[in-house]
mmCIF file with all atom_site columns, C-alpha atoms in Angstrom:
data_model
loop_
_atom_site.group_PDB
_atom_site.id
_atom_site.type_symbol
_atom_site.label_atom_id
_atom_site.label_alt_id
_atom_site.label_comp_id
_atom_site.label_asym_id
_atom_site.label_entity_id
_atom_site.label_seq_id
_atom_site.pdbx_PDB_ins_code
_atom_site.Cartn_x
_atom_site.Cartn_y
_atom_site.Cartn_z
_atom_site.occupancy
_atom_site.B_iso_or_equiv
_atom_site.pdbx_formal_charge
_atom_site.auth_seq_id
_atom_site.auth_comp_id
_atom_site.auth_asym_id
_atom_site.auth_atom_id
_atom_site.pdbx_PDB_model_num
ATOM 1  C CA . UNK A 1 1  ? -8.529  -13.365 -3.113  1.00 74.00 ? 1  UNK A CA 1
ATOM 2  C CA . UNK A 1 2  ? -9.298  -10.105 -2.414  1.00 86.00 ? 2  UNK A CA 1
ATOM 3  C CA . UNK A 1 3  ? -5.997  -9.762  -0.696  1.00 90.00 ? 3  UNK A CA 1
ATOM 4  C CA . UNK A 1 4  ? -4.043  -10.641 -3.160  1.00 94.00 ? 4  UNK A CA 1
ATOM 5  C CA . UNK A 1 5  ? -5.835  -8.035  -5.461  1.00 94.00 ? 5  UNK A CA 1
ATOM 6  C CA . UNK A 1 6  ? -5.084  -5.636  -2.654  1.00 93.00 ? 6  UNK A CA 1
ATOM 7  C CA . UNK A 1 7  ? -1.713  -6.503  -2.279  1.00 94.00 ? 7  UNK A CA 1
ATOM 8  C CA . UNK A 1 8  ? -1.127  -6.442  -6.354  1.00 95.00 ? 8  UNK A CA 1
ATOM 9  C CA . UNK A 1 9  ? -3.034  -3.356  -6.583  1.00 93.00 ? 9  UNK A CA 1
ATOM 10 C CA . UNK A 1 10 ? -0.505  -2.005  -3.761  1.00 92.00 ? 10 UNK A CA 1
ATOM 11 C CA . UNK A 1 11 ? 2.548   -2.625  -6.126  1.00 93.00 ? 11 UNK A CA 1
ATOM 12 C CA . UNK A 1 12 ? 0.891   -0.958  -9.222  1.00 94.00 ? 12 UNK A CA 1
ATOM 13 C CA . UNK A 1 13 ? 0.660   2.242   -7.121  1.00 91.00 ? 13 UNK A CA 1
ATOM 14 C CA . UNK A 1 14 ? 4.731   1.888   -6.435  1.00 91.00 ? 14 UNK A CA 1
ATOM 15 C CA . UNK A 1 15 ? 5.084   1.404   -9.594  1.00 91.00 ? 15 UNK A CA 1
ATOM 16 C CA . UNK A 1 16 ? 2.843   3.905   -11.218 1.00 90.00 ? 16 UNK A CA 1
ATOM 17 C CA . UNK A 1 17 ? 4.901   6.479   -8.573  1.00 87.00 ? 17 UNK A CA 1
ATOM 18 C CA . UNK A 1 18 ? 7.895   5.087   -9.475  1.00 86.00 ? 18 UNK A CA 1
ATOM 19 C CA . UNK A 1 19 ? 7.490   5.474   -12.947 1.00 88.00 ? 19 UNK A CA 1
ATOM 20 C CA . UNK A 1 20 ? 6.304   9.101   -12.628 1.00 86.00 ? 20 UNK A CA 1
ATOM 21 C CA . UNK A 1 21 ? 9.355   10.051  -10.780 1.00 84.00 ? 21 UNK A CA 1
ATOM 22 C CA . UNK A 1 22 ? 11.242  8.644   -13.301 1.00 84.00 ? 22 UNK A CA 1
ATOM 23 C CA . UNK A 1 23 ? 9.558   10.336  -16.125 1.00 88.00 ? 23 UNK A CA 1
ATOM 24 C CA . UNK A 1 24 ? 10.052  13.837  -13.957 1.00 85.00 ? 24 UNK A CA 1
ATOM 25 C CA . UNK A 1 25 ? 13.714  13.017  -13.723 1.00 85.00 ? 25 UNK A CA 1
ATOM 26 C CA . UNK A 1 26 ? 13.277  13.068  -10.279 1.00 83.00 ? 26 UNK A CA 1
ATOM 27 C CA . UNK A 1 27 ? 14.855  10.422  -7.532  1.00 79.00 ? 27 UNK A CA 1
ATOM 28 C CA . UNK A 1 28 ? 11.736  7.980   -5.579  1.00 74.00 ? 28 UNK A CA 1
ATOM 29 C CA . UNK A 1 29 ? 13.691  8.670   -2.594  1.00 74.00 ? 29 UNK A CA 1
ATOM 30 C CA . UNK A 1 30 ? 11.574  11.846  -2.336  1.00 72.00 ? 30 UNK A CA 1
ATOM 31 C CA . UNK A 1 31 ? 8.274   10.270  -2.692  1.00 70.00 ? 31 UNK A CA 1
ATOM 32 C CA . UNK A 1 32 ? 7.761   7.305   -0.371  1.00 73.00 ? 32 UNK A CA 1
ATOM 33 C CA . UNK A 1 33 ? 6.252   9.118   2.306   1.00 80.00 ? 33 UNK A CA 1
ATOM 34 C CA . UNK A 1 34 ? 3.574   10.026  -0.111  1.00 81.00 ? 34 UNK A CA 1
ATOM 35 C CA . UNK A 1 35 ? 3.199   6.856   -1.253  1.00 84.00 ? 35 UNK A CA 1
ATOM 36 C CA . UNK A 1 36 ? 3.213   5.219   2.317   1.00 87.00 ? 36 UNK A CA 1
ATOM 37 C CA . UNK A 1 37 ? 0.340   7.153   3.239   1.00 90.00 ? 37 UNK A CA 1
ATOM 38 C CA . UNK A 1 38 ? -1.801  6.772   0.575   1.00 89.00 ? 38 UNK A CA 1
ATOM 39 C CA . UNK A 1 39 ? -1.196  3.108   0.974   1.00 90.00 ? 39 UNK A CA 1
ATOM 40 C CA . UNK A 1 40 ? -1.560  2.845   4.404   1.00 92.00 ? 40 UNK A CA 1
ATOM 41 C CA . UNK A 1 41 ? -4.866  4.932   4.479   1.00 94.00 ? 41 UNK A CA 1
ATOM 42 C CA . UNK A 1 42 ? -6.186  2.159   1.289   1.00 91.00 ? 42 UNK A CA 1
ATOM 43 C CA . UNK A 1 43 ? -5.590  -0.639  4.122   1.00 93.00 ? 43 UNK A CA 1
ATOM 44 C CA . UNK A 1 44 ? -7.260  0.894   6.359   1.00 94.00 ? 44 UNK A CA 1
ATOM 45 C CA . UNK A 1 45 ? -10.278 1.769   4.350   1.00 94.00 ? 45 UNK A CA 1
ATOM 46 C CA . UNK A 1 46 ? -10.466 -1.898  3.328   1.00 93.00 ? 46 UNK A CA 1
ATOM 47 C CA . UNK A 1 47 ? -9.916  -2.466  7.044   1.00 94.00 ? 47 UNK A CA 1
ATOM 48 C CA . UNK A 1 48 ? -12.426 -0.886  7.871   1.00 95.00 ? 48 UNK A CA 1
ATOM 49 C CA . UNK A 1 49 ? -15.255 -1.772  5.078   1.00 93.00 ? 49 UNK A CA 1
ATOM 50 C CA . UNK A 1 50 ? -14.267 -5.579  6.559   1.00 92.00 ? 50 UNK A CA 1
ATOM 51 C CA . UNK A 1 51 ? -14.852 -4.645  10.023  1.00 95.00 ? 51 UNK A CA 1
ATOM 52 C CA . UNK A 1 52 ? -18.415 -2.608  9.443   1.00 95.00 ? 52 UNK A CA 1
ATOM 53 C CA . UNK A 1 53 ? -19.684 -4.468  6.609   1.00 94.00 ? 53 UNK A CA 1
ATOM 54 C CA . UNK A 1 54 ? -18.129 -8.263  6.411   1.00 90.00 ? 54 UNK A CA 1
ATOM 55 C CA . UNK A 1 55 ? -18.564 -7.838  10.597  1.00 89.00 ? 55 UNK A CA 1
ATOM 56 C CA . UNK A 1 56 ? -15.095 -9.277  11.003  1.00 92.00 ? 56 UNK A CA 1
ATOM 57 C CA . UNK A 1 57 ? -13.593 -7.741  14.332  1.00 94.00 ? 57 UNK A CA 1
ATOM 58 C CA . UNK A 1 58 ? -10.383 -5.552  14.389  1.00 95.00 ? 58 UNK A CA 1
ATOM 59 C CA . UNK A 1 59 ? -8.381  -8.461  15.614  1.00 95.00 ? 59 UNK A CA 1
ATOM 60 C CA . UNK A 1 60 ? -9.497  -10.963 12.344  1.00 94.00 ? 60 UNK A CA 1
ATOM 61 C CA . UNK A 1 61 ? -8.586  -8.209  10.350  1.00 94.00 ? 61 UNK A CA 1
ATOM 62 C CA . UNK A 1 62 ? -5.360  -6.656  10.961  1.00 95.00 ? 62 UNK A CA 1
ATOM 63 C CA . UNK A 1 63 ? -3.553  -9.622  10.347  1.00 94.00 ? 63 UNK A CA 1
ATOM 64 C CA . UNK A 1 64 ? -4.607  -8.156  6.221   1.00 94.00 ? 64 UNK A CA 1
ATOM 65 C CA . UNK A 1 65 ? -3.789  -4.828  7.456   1.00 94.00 ? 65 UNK A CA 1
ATOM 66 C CA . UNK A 1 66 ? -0.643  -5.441  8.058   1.00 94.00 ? 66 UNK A CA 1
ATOM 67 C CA . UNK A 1 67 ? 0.245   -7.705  4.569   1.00 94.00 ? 67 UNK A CA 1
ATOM 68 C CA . UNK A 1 68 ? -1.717  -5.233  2.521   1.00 94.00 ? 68 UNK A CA 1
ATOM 69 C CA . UNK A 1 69 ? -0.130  -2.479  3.633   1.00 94.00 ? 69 UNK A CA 1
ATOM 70 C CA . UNK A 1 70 ? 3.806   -4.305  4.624   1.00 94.00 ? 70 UNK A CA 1
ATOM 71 C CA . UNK A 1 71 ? 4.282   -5.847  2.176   1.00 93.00 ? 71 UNK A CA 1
ATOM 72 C CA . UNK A 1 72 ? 4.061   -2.928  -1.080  1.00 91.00 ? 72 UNK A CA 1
ATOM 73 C CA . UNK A 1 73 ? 5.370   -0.764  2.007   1.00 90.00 ? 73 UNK A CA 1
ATOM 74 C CA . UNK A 1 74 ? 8.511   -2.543  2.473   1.00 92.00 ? 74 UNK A CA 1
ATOM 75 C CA . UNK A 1 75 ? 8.850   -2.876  -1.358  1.00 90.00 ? 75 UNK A CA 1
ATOM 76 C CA . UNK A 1 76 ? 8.644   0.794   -1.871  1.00 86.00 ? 76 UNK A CA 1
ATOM 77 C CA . UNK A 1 77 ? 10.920  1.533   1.276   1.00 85.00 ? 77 UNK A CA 1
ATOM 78 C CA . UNK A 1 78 ? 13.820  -0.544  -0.368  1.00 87.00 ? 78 UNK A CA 1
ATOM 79 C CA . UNK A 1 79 ? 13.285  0.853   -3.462  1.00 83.00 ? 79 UNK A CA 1
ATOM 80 C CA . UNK A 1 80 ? 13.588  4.365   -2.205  1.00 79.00 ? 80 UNK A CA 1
ATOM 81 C CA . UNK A 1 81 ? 16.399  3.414   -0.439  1.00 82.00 ? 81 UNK A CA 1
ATOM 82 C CA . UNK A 1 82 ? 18.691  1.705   -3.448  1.00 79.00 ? 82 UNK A CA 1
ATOM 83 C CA . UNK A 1 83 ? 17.759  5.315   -5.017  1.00 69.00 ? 83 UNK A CA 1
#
């Protein structure tokens, strides 16, 4: 569950950077890289609360890492690419 909340929580950061580019008349292609790295450093943070706290090992949980932080990545990448 808490994936899932990650993962949808993910796509309302594309989309609240999506809409603010929009609203700045500006084109998303020139904010992905911001948005991967704030995205990518949120996976890792919940990587990393799972890891010290839940004491899952690294190799349990990048498996999550790597949907959490794919799958809104990949999402925003196309997006700023059809831009």
């Amino acid at each position: 569950m808490n994936t899932i909340t990650m993962v949808i929580a993910g796509l309302g950061l594309l989309a609240l950077v999506y809409g603010s580019a929009r609203l700045r008349g500006q084109p998303f292609s020139a904010f992905p890289p911001a948005y991967l790295v704030v995205s990518c450093v949120a996976a890792a943070i919940k990587m990393w609360i799972g890891v010290t706290r839940a004491s899952y090992s690294v190799a349990e949980e990048l498996p999550f890492l790597v949907v959490i932080f794919g799958l809104p990545a990949a999402l925003g990448v196309a997006v700023g690419l059809r831009n």
